[in-house]
């Protein structure tokens, strides 16, 4: 009996790992063990990372303070606006309005700025007419109206001549440009009708310079 028991023990010790390991079916190898809980949604995960949502503001003043705290300071906004204004006045295309961008528009501005135009008196003339209407004198109002009529007619004629002149010079300098002549003339008229010191961007040439 001892002999048989000893043989059984030796056979169990000499068994290979392949014989003692449990069988694994192909279905079990491709299965991922479950986590035991449902996968959280993206919105819930982001909410946990960011922390609890703050309560809504109770008053308008509180909402204004919260908005100011989340944005840049007033000094930074003023500094950025000052830089944009400076670059716009200098004629930097990146900071100009779309209507003022491009070498053609820069050339039109130079041609207009190099001339002394009667249309530059349009704004002072409008102020003169307004003051004349406030004076309780029919004779002064009559003379002011007559002067204004002659000035407006002269400005219209000058604007028409200036538009044709600038269009012709643009066609000679930029033969491949497709801007319409009416657009060039109108842009020239608007530029010339503004006071020189109020033009945006600032004039790069002086009156009388050759362009």
Steps between C-alpha positions, in 0.01 A plus 500: 500500500783738580652429162184593316453818704860606433458453125186715496674783684798499260269508198322810637830680561638427151190623317570781246350855535307445177326199651418675828382833354127544434379507144445846344253524218541752207190686615662573838823643348322782306283612788601801714403471861232747602563794733191436700358852432373695193745721307440870593400739223740767372299786646498335844874431486578861405272625776687291757835632378391862506320477828148605587326757281477838675149626571355757259544868595218641707539863395619683191791649692620154599476384139702802387773431756516135399532593134777750576688240699496247215621744234806715447539814704390843385861618476587214266200574278597867485860415415391262222258760361773764504734271307228425242424869463867587454553231238182603319605863485841390369334316211576139600281276279446252783319761709318692225139454404440278195408805289843659568724198442724435206761691297235649271314669785830622647591657166157667474546651845843631405366664183212663687718610792753662267233743369328798659132429455204732544302202626704507819287800606182294500483454877581866586239603245239282668578660837473847341157419359381372838616817676340720229165329554512593867549871427161680494585698189339411164774681306779298666311178447445588135868572436604185687262289292628654177864447599429143601334426166797629300746313723311172465487534122873570489572200722293271278686614190835465676410153624410388148826634356704352786337158457586488129857617567564243770342220295723578204813501715402174668449335159848611394676387819299180555399372155388162638274646766129418460354764733211682336547865407189597697643344814832681453324833443276460805793403723690807379200725564453372856869541576515852357185616683656433842715745691864417456567453870202267538586262216556135589767385442710811526633652177845375407570791263469873535288727285691582182722188500536303179362145515 
